[in-house]
XYZ file of C-alpha atoms in Angstrom:
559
model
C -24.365 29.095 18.519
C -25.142 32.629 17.619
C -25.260 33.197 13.751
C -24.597 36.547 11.752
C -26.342 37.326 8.657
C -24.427 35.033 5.821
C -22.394 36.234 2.899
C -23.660 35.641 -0.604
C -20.460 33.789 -2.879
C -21.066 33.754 -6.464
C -19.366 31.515 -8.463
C -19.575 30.959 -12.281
C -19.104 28.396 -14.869
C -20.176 26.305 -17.115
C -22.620 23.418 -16.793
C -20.672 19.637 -17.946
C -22.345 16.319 -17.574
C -20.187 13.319 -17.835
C -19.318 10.044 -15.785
C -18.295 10.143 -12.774
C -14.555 9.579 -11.917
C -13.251 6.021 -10.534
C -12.169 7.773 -7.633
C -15.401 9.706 -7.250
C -17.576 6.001 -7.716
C -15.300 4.742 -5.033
C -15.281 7.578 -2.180
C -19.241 8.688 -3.039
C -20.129 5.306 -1.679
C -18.148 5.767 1.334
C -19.152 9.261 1.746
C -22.756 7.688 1.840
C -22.307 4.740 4.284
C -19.577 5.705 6.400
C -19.579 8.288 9.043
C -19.509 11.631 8.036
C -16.609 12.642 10.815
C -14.814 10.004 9.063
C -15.277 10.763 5.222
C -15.562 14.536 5.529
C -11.925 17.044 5.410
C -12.314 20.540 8.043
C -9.484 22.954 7.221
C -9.156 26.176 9.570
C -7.438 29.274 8.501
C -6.471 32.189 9.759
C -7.385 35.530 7.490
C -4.450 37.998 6.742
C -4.860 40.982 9.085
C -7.522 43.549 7.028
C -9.508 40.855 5.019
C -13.425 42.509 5.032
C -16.325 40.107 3.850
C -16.364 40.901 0.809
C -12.994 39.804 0.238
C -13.910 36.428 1.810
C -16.717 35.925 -0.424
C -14.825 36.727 -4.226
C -12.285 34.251 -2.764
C -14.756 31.686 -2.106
C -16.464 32.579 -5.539
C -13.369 32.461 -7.552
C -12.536 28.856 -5.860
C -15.555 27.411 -6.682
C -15.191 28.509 -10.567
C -11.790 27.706 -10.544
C -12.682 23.802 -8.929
C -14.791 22.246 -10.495
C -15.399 19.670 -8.135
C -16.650 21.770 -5.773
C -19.458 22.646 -8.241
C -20.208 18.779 -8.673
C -23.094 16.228 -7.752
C -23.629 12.490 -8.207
C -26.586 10.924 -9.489
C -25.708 7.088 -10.255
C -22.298 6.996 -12.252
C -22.931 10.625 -13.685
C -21.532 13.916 -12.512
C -23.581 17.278 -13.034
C -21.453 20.231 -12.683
C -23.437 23.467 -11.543
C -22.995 26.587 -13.642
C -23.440 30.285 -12.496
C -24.763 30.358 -8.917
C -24.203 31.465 -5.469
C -23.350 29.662 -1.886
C -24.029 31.213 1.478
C -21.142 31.275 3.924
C -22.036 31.356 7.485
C -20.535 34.256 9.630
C -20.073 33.680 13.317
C -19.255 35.704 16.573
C -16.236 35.224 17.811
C -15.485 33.774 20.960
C -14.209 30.685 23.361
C -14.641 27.591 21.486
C -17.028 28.952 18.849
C -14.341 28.238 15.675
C -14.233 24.644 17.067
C -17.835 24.281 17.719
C -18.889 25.310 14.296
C -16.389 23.441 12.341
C -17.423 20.198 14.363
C -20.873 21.269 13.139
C -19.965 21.475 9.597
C -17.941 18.191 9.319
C -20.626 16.239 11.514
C -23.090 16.609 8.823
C -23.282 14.362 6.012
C -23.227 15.828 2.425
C -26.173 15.211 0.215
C -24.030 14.340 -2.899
C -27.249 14.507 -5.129
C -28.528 17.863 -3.851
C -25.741 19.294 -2.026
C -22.279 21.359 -3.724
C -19.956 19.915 -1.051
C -18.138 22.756 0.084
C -19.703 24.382 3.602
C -18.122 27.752 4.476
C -17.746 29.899 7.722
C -16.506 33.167 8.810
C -15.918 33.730 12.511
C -15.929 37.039 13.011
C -14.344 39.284 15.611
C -15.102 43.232 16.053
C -12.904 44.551 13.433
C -14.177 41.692 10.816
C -13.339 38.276 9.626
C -10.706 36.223 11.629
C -11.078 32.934 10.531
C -12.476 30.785 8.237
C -13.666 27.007 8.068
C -13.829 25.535 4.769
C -15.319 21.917 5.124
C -15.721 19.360 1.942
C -15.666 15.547 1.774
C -13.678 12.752 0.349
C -15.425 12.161 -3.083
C -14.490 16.146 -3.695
C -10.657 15.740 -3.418
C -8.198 13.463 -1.659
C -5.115 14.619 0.879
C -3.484 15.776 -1.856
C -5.935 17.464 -3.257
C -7.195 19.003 0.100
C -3.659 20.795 0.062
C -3.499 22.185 -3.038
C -7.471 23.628 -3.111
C -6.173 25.254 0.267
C -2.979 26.527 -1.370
C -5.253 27.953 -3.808
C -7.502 29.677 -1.250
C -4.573 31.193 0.303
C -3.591 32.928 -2.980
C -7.215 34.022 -4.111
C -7.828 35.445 -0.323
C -4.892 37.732 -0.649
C -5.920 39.008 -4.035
C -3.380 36.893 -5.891
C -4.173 34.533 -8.860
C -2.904 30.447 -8.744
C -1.156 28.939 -11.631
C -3.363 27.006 -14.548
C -5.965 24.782 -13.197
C -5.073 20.855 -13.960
C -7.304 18.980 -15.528
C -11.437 18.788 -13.722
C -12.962 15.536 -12.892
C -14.748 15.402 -15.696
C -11.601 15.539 -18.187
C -9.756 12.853 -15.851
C -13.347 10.620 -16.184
C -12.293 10.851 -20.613
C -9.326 10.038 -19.996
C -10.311 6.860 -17.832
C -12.455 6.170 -20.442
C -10.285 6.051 -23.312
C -9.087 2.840 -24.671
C -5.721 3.068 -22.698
C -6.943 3.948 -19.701
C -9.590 1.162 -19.658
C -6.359 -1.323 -20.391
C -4.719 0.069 -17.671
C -8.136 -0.456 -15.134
C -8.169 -4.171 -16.826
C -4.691 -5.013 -15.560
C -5.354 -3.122 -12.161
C -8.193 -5.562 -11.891
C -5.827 -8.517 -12.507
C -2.804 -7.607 -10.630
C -5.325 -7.464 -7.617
C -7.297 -11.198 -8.548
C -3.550 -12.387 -8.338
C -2.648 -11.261 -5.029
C -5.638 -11.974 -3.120
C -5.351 -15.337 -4.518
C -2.166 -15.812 -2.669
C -1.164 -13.413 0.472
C -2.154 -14.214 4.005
C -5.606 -13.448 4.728
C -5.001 -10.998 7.806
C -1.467 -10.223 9.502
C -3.135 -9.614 13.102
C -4.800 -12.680 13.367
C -7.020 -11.573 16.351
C -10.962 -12.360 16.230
C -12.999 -9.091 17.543
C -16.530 -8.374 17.693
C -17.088 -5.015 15.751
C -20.850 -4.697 16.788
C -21.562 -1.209 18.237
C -17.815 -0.594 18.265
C -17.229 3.620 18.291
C -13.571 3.223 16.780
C -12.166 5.558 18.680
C -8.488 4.483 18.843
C -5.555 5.467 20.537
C -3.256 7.109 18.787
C 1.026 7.107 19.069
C 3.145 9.839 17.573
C 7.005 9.375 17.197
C 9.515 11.542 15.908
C 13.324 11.363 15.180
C 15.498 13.645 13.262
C 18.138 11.109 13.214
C 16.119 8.884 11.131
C 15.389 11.678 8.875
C 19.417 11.387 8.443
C 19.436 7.981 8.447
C 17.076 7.699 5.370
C 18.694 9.625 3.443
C 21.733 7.289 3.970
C 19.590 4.673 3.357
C 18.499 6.060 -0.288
C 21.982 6.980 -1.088
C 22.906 3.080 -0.421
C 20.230 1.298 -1.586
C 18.336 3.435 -4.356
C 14.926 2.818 -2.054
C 12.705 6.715 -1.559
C 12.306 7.826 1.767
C 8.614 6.610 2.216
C 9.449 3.281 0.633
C 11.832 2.847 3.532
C 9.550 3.376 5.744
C 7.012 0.996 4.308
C 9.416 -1.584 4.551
C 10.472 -0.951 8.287
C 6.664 -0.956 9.112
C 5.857 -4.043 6.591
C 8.691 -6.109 7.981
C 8.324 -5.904 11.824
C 4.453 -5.943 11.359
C 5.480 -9.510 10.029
C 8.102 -10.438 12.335
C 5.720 -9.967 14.764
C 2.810 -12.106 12.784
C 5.786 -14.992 11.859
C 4.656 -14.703 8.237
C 7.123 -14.821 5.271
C 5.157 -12.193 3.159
C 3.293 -8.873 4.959
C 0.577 -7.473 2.509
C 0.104 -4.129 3.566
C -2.302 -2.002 1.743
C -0.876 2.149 0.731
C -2.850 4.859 0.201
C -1.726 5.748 -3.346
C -1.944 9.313 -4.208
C -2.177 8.473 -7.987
C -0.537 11.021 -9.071
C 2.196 9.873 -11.543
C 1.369 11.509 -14.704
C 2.774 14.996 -14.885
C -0.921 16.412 -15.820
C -2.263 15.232 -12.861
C -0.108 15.813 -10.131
C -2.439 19.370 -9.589
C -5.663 17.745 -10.149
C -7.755 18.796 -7.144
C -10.231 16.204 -7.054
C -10.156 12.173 -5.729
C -7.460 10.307 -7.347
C -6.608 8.493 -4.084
C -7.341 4.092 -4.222
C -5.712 1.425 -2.319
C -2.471 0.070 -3.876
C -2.080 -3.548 -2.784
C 1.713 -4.009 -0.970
C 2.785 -7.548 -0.460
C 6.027 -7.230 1.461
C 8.294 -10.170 0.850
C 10.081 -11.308 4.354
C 12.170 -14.013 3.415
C 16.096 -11.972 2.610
C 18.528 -12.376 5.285
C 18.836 -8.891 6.006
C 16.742 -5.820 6.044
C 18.399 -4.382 2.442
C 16.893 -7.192 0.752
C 13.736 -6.106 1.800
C 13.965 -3.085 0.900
C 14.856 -3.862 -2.591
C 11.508 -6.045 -2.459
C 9.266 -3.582 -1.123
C 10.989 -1.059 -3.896
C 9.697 -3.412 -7.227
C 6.667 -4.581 -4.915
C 5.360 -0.977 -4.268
C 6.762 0.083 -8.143
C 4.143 -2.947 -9.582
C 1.309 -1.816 -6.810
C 1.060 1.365 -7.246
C 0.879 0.785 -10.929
C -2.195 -0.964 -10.811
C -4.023 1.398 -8.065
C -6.728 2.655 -10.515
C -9.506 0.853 -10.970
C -13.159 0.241 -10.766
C -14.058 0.195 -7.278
C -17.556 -2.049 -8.050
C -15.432 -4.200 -10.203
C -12.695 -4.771 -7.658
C -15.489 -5.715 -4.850
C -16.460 -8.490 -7.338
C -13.506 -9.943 -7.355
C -13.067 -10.038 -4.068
C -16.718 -11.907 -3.016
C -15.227 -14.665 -6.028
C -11.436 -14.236 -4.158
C -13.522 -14.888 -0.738
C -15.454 -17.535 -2.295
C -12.602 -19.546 -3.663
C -10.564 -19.294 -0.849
C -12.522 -19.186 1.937
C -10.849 -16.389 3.268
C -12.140 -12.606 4.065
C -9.307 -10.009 3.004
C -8.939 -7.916 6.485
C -7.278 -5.057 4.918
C -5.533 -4.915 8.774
C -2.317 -2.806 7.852
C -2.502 0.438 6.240
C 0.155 2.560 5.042
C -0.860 6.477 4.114
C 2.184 8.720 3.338
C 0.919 12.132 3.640
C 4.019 14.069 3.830
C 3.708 15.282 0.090
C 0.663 17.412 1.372
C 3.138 18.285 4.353
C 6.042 21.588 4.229
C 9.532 20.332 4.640
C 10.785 20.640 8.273
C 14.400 23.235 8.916
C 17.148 22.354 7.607
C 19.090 19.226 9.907
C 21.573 20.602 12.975
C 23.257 18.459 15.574
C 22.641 15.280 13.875
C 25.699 13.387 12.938
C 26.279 11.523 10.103
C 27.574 8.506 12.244
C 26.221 7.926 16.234
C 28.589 6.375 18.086
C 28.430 2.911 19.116
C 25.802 1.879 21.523
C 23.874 5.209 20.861
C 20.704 5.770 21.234
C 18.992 7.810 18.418
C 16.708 10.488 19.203
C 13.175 8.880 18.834
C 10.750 10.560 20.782
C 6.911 9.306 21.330
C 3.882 10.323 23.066
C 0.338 9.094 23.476
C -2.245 11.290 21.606
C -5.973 11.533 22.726
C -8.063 8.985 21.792
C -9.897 9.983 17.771
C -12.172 8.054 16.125
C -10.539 5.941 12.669
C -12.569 2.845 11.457
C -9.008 0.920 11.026
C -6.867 -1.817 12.571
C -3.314 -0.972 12.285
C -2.811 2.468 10.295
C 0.633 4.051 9.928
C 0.023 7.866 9.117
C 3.217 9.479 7.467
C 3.155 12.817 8.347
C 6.914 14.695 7.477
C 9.462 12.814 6.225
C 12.069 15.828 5.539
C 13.689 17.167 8.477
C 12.745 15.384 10.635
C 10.528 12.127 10.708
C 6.868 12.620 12.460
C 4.259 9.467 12.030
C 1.509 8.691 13.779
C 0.349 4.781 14.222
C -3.197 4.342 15.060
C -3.878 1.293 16.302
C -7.185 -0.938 17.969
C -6.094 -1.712 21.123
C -7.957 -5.014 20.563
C -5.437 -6.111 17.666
C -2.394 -4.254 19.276
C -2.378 -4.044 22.400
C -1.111 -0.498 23.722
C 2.466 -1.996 24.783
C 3.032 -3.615 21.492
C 1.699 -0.322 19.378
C 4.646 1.672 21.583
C 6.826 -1.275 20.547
C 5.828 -1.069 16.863
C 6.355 2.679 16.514
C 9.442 3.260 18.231
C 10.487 0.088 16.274
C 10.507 1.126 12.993
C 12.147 4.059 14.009
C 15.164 1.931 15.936
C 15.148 -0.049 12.781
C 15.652 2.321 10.667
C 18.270 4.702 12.168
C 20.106 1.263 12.473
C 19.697 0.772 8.841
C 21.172 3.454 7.881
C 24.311 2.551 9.381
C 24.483 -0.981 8.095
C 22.262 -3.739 6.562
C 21.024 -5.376 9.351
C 20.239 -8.882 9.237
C 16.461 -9.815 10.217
C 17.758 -12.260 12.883
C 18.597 -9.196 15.047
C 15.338 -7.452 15.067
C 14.208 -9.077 17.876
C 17.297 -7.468 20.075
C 17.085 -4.411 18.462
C 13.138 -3.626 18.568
C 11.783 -5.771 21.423
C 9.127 -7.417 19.212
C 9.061 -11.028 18.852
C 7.131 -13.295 16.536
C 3.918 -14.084 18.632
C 3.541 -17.283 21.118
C 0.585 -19.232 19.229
C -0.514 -21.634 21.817
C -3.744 -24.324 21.094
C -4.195 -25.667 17.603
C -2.605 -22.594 15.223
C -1.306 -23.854 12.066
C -0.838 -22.678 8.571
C -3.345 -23.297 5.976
C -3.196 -21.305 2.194
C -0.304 -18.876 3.622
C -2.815 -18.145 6.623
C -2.549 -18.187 10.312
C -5.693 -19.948 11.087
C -6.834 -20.924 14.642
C -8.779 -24.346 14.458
C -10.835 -23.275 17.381
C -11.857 -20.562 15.775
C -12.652 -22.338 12.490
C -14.824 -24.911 14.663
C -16.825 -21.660 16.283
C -17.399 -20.288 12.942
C -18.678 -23.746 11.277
C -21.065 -23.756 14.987
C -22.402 -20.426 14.315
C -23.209 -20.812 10.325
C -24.551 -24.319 10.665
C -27.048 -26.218 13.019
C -26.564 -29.352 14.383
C -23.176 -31.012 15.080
C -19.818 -31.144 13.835
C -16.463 -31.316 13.387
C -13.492 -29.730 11.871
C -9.740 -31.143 11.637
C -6.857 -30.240 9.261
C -4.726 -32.570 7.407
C -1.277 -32.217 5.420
C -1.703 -30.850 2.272
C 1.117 -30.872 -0.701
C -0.282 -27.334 -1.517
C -2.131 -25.425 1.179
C 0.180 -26.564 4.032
C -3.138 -27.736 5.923
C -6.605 -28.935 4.563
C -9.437 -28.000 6.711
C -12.037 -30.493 6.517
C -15.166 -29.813 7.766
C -17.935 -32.674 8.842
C -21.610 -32.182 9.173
C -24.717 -33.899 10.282
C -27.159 -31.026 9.175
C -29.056 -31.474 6.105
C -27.245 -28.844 3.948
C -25.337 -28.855 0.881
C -21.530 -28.233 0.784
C -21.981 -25.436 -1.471
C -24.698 -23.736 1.323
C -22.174 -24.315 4.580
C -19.683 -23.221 2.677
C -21.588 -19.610 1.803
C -22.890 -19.624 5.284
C -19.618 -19.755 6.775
C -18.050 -17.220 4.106
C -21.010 -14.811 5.650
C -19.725 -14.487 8.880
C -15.871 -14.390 8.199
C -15.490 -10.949 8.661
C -13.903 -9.984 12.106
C -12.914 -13.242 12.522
C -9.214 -12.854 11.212
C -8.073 -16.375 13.052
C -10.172 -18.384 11.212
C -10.925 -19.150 7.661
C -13.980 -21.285 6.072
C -13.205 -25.038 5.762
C -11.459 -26.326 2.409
C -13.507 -29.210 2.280
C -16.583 -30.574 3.326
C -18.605 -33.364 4.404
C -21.957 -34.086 5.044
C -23.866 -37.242 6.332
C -26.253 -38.542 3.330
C -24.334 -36.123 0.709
C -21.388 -36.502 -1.064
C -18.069 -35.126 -0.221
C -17.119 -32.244 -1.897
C -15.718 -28.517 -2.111
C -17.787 -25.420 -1.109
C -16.494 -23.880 -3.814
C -18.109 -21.276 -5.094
C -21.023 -20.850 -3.741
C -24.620 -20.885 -5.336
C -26.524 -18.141 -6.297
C -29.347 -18.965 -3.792
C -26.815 -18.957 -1.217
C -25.031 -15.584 -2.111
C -22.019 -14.037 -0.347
C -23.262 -10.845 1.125
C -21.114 -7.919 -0.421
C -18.486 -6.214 2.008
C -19.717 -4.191 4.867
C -19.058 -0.797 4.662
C -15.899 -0.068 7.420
C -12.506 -0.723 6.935
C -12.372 -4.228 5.200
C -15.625 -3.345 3.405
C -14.169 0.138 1.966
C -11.718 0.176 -0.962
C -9.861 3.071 -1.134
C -9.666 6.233 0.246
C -6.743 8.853 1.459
């Protein structure tokens, strides 16, 4: 690519040290493990018809000293922010596919969050001046949310115009963390999240897969109805439940019809953004809220009413201490035997998205036997490291979601089947409550055909083939696994051994290689010749459980 002579942007400020953020903590370590493509945000603008180069660069100046967080770097737990200075933005030739090309360059490149401010600018420039610009920052700089309103503020400052006060900079929100309040509320984040993954099914896909040299590039399904955008607000009106809430449920409950569990944990992207003083924070408030959706009403209104308090006490607790939270899961893992999949995610970012015209043509009522107007098409292929991921993208107007979804979990037909089913299921809803028995009939998705040796053990699908090739792979010499009734768990697996190992060392070298194996768990009990019986439970500290891989069951967090 041919490259003009770059523009000089001075920004000023003044210097803070101070800890980092819990959001920062949690997306810097994804930002330095995952791929950048991945972790990395590439916004392209057009420039209002006159804009010179000088223009560009005050406006990128005056953003920087406005944010903060684009003046920040990381250096373990502690956040510098830079004072006066000055970044280069890159000015480009215009021409076919250069704006593309040189935004792909500036979001393939990894930030150096020690050395690096993490904003990368360029111009593309036609013969009468600037066109375009690409503005590219990462994930531990600001979240969706925030992503929309530092662009909302660079549309402002490019046109001359000055944006409303600034909220609050990271390291303000990193006081506040740290005040005794908001370390109580971190504490019973912490909890909330021990409790649940002590209890909710281990995966809700159930599917073993082999992630080695897997490129995660996923197909991807968008659907769209105005009708349901009608039918939700019905839907509100009757049962009190917000438009995205809703839609949670509908995803949440035939995501578990199809699995033929009672409860669907689903984990949402919460923006974190309930406090009035923070709801213009550009920076990474973003975590995982923890969603289990409760199956077991007659009808679909009872769900919703579940998924309302569910969601109310999740997102609650969606702040914490990323490092801490990993803890807790390795003990979780250790206790249980299981490996948290984190298969279903939920990210609503219609917030970040302008309300869609005004409804026309869509009646209050269809009549009966009508279909609604849900529309679909296959998108190209994009690379996500996820299993199942509903992306919410307008929910006003008209609804538009995307569901991106490994074709080795969900197979192509069944993704078509989910999308256009929560759609079906809700423009139904908002007609009537619909009782759960007809979902089948009115979706096309039935609770999967387990065939072989399924059975439930701790709330868990578990496949006792696929226990017996984990216990093969973690331990030499033979064995044998079987399952017996348990007042409790439902099933027992009991696990016999000739090897000369401990319980407590089969049971960490099976907890190593749970992940990807989401039909299987590690046996309850075990048994080894010349060693008495005994639990697994937890393991010792020469055996360790390896911490999470980075990826989407190792990561927590993010949006």
């Amino acid at each position: 690519m041919t490259r003009l002579r770059g523009l000089a942007a001075h920004y000023t400020g003044r210097e803070r040290v101070g800890p980092a953020t819990m959001g920062q903590v949690n997306m810097a370590r994804c930002v330095r493990t995952d791929p950048p493509e991945h972790m990395n945000y590439e916004v392209v603008r057009n420039l209002p018809q006159g804009t010179t180069y000088q223009r560009v660069a005050d406006a990128v100046g005056l953003l920087m000293s406005r944010h903060e967080s684009l003046r920040t770097t990381f250096h373990d737990g502690i956040q510098r922010v830079a004072g006066d200075g000055e970044l280069t933005v890159e000015v480009h030739p215009a021409g076919d596919g250069v704006t593309g090309r040189v935004a792909a360059d500036l979001r393939g490149r990894r930030f150096d969050l020690a050395a690096e401010l993490p904003l990368r600018v360029a111009v593309i420039a036609g013969d009468d001046g600037p066109e375009q610009v690409v503005l590219v920052t990462t994930h531990s700089t600001v979240d969706a949310v925030g992503l929309a309103l530092l662009v909302a503020d660079w549309e402002e400052l490019v046109r001359g115009r000055t944006p409303g006060p600034a909220a609050p900079q990271p390291v303000d929100v990193a006081a506040m963390e740290g005040s005794p309040a908001g370390l109580r509320r971190a504490d019973a984040a912490l909890r909330y999240w021990r409790t649940q993954l002590g209890r909710i099914p281990r995966s809700t896909l159930t599917v073993t897969v082999d992630d080695r040299d897997h490129d995660w590039s996923l197909p991807r399904l968008r659907v769209r109805s105005a009708a349901v955008a009608a039918a939700l607000a019905r839907i509100t009106a009757r049962t009190g439940t917000s438009r995205s809430g809703a839609l949670l449920a509908a995803f949440g409950t035939l995501a578990g019809l199809r699995a033929g569990q009672p409860v669907c944990p689903i984990i949402s992207i919460s923006a974190n953004r309930f406090r009035p003083e923070l709801r213009e924070y550009v920076g990474p408030l973003a975590q995982d809220a923890l969603i289990p959706i409760d199956l077991t009403g007659p009808a679909f209104d009872a769900v919703l009413r579940a998924t309302r308090a569910a969601s109310l006490a999740a997102y609650q607790n969606s702040r914490f201490d990323s490092a801490a939270l990993v803890r807790i899961m390795e003990e979780v893992a250790a206790d249980r035997g299981v490996f948290f999949a984190r298969d279903l995610v939920y990210n609503d970012m219609s917030a970040a998205t302008p309300a869609g015209p005004p409804l026309r043509g869509v009646p209050d009522e269809r009549a009966p036997g009508e279909e609604p107007d849900i529309r679909s098409a296959w998108l190209p292929d994009e690379t996500l490291p996820t299993r199942v991921s509903l992306w919410v993208n307008r929910l006003e107007g008209e609804v538009d979601v995307t569901l991106w979804a490994d074709p080795r979990c969900l197979p192509r037909e069944d993704t078509l089947l989910l999308g256009e089913g929560v759609m079906r299921l809700l423009a139904e809803a908002g007609r009537r409550d619909v009782p759960l028995a007809d979902l089948p009939g009115l979706t096309g998705i039935t609770p999967l055909r387990r065939d072989g040796e399924w059975l439930v053990a701790d709330s868990c699908w578990v496949d006792l083939a696929e226990v017996r090739r984990l216990v093969a792979d973690a331990v030499p010499g033979p064995s044998s696994v079987s399952a017996v009734p348990d007042e409790r768990l439902g099933h027992r697996i009991v696990c016999r051994l000739a090897a000369p190992v401990t319980p407590e060392a089969a049971h960490a070298a099976c907890l190593a290689l749970l992940p990807g194996r989401m039909a299987a768990i590690a046996p309850h009990h075990y048994v080894v010749a010349g060693v008495a019986e005994g639990t697994g439970r937890p393991a010792p500290a020469e055996v360790p459980v390896p911490s999470r891989a980075p990826g989407p069951y190792g990561r927590v967090g993010g949006g």
